[in-house]
Short mmCIF file of C-alpha atoms and ligand atoms in Angstrom, two decimals:
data_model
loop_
_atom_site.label_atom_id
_atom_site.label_comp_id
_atom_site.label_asym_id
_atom_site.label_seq_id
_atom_site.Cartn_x
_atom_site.Cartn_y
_atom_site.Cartn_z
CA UNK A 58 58.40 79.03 36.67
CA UNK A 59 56.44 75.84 34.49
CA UNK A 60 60.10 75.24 34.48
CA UNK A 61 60.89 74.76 37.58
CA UNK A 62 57.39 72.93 38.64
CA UNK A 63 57.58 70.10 36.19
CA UNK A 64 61.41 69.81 38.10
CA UNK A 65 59.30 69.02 41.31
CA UNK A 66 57.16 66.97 39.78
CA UNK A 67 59.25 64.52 38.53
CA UNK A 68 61.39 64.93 41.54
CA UNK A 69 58.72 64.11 43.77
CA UNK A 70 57.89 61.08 40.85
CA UNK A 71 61.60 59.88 41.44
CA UNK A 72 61.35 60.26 45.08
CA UNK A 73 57.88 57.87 45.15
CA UNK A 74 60.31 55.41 42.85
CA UNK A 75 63.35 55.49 44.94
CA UNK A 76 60.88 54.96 47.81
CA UNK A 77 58.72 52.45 46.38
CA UNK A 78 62.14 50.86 44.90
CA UNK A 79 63.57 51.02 48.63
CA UNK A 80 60.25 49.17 49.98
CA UNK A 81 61.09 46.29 47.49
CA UNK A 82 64.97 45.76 48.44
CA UNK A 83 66.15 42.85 50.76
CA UNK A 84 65.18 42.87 54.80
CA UNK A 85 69.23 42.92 54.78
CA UNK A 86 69.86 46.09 52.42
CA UNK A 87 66.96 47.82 53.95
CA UNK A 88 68.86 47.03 57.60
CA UNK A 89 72.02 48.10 56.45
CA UNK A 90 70.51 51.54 55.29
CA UNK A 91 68.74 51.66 58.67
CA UNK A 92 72.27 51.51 60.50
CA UNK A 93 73.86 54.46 58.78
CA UNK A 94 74.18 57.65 59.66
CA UNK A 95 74.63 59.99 57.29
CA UNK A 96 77.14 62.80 58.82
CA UNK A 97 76.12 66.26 57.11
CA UNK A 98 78.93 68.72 56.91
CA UNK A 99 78.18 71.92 55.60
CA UNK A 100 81.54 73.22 54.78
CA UNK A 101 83.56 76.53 55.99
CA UNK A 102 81.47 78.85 59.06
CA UNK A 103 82.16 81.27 61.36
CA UNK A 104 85.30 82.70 60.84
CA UNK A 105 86.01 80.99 57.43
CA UNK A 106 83.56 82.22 55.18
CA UNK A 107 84.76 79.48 51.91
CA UNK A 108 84.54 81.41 48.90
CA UNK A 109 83.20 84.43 48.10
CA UNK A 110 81.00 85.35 44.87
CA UNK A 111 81.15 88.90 42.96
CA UNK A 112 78.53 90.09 45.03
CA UNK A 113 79.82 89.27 48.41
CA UNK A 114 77.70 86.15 49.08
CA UNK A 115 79.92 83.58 51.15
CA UNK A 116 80.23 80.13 50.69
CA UNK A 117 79.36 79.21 54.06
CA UNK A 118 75.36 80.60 54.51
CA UNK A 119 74.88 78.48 51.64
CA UNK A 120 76.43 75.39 52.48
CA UNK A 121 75.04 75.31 55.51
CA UNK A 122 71.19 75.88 53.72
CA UNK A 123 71.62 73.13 51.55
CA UNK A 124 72.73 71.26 54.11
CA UNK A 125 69.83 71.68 56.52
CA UNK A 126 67.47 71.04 53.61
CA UNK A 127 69.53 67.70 52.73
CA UNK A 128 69.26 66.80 56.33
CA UNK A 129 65.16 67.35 56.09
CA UNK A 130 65.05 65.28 52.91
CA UNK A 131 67.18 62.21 54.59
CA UNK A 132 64.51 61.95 57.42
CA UNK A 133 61.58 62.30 55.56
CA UNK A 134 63.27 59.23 53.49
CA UNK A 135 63.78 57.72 57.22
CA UNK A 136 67.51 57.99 56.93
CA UNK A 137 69.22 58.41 60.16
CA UNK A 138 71.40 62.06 60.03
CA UNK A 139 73.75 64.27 61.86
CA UNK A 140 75.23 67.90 61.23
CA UNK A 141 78.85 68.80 61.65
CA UNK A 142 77.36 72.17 62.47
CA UNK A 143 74.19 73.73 62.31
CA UNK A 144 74.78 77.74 63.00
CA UNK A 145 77.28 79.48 61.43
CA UNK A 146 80.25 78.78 63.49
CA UNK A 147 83.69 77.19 63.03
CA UNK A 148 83.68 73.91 64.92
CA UNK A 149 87.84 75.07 66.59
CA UNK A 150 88.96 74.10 70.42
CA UNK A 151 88.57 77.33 72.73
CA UNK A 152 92.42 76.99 72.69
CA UNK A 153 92.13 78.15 69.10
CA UNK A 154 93.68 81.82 68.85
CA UNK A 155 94.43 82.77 64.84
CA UNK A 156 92.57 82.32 62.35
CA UNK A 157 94.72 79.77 60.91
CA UNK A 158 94.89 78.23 64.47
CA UNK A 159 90.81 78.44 63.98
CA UNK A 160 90.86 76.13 60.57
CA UNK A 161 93.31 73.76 61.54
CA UNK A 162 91.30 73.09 64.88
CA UNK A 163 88.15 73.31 63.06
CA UNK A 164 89.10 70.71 60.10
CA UNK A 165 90.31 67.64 63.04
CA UNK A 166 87.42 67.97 65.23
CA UNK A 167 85.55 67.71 61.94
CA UNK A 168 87.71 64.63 61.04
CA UNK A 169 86.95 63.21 64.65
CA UNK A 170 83.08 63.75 64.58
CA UNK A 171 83.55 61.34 60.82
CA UNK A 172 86.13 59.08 63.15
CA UNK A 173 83.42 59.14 65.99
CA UNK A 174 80.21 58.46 64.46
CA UNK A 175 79.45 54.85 64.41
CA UNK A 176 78.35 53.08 60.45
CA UNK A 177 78.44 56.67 58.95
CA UNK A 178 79.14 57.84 55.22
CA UNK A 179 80.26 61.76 55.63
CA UNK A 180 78.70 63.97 53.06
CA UNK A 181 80.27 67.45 53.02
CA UNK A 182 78.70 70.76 51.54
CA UNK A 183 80.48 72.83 49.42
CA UNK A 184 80.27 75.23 46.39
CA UNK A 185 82.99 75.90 44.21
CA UNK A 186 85.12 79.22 42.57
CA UNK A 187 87.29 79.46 39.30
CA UNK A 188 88.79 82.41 37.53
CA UNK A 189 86.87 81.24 34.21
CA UNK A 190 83.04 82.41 35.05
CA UNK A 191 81.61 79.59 32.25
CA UNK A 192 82.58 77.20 34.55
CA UNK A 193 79.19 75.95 36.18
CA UNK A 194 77.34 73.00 37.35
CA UNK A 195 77.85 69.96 39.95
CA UNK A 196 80.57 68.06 40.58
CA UNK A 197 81.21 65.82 43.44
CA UNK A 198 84.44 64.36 44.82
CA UNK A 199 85.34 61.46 46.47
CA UNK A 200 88.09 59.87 49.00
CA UNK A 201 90.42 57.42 47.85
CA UNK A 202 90.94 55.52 50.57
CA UNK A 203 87.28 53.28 49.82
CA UNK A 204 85.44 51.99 46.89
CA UNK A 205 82.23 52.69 48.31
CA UNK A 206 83.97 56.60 48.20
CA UNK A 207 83.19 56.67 44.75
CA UNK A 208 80.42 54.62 44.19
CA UNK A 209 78.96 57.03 47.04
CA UNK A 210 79.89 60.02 44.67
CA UNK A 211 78.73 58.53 41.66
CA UNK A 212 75.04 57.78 42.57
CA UNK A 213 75.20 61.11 43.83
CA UNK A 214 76.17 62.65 40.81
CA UNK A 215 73.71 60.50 38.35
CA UNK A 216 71.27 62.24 40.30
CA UNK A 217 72.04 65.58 39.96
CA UNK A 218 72.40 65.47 36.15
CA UNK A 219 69.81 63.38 35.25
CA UNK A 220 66.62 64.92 37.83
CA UNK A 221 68.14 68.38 37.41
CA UNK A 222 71.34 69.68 35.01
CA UNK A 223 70.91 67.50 32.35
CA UNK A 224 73.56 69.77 30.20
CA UNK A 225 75.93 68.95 33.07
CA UNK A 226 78.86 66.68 31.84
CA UNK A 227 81.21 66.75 34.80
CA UNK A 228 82.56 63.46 36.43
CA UNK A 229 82.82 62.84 39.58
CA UNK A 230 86.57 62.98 40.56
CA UNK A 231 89.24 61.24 43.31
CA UNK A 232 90.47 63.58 45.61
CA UNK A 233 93.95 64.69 46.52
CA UNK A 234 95.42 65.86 49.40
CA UNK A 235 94.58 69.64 48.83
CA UNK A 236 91.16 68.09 50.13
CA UNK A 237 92.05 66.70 53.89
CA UNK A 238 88.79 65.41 54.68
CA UNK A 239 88.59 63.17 51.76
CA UNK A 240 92.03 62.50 51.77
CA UNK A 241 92.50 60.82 55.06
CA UNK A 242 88.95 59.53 55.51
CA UNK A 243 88.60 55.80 56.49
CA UNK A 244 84.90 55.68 56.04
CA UNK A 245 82.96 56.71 52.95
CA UNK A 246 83.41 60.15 52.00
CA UNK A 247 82.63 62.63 49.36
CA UNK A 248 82.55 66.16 48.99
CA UNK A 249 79.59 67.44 46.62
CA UNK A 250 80.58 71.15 45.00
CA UNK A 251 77.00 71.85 44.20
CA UNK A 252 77.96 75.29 42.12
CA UNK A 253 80.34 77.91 41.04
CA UNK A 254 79.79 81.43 42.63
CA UNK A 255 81.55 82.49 39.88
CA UNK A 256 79.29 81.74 37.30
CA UNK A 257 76.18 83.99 37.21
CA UNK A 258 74.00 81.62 36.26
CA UNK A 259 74.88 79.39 38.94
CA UNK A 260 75.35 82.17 41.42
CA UNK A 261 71.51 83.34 40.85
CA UNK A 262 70.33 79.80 41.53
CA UNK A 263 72.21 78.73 44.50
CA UNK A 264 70.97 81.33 46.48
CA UNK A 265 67.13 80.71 45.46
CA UNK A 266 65.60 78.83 48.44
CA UNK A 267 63.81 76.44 45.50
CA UNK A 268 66.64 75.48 43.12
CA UNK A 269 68.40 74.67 47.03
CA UNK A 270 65.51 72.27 47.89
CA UNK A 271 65.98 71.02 44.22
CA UNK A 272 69.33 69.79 44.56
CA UNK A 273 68.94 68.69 48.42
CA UNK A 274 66.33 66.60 47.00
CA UNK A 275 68.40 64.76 44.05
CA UNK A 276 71.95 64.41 46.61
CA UNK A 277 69.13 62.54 49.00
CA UNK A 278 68.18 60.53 46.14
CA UNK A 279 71.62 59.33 45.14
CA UNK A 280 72.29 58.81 48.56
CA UNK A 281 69.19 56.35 49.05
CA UNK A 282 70.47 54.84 45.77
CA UNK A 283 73.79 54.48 46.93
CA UNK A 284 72.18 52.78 50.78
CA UNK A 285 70.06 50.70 48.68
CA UNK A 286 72.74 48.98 46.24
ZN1 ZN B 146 84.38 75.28 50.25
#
């Protein structure tokens, strides 16, 4: 519990940097971080649950409850957003019959909303599964079709290890084509795995409404880093 309050305090500390640091940049930075939209996408929904941890928690409820906290964090930080979806639903076409009709539909129109939405960097949800349960921590992946992909990616994970898994060693890695969003993004992309459900640890954390504000907090930090450089 002391634990987890000196977290917020220095989160909040970092936040009144990052803020005071974001007063002090250049009228033209500060414009250019005005102009972007930030395009939430909490991964999976509806009928595509993600992943699924030992105790039948499914990816998607908390993708989508990170992502609605990241969303509140960008606007208190004045950073314009937008949600790929908001309920738990898979974004398909009507026309859309199977299920594997459902997540090919669902993927594009996902693709078009990052295709559609004017100045935006796309920062999808996600939480990650392996067969070896000591697997844990943050990683977050990038598209290699930009630079600012990865720089994007980068900032973001700084800020995870150093405001909250300081044990966490993982490096932010390029994506391949078994990740399509990334993969054929033109516009900054990344894909942030903020867990493993198959690590207790992990698993216990993700799903506490705190530790979820926690790490909204620090991927809206190195996203403000990332507008403001
Ligand atoms: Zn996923």
């Amino acid at each position: 519990m002391a634990a987890s309050v000196l977290l917020l305090l220095i989160c909040f500390s970092y936040f009144l940097y990052s803020f005071h640091f974001s007063l002090a940049v250049s009228s033209d930075s500060a414009d250019a971080a005005q102009d972007v939209t930030v395009l939430i996408d909490a991964g999976h929904g509806g009928v595509d649950g993600g992943a699924a941890a030992g105790d039948g928690t499914e990816e998607k409820h908390i993708n989508l409850q990170i992502a609605r906290l990241l969303e509140q964090q960008l606007g208190a930080m004045g950073i314009r957003t937008a949600m790929t979806r908001t309920s738990d639903v898979s974004i398909h076409d009507s026309s859309a019959q199977t299920i594997r009709e459902k997540k090919v539909s669902d993927i594009h129109n996902r693709m078009q909303l990052m295709e559609e939405t004017e100045n935006c960097i796309f920062v999808s949800i996600h939480q990650n599964k392996y067969s070896d349960s000591a697997l844990s921590g943050t990683q977050v992946f990038y598209s290699p079709n930009t630079t600012a992909s990865a720089q994007l990616a980068q900032t973001i994970q700084d800020s995870v290890q150093t405001l909250l898994q300081p044990e966490n060693s993982r490096e932010i890695e390029k994506s391949g084509s078994s990740i399509y969003l990334l993969y054929y993004a033109q516009k900054p992309a990344v894909l942030v795995e903020c867990g493993f459900l198959s690590n207790a640890e992990d698993l216990r954390k993700l799903k506490d409404e705190t530790y979820q504000k926690q790490l909204a907090f620090c991927i809206a930090a190195g996203i403000l880093e990332y507008l403001n450089t």
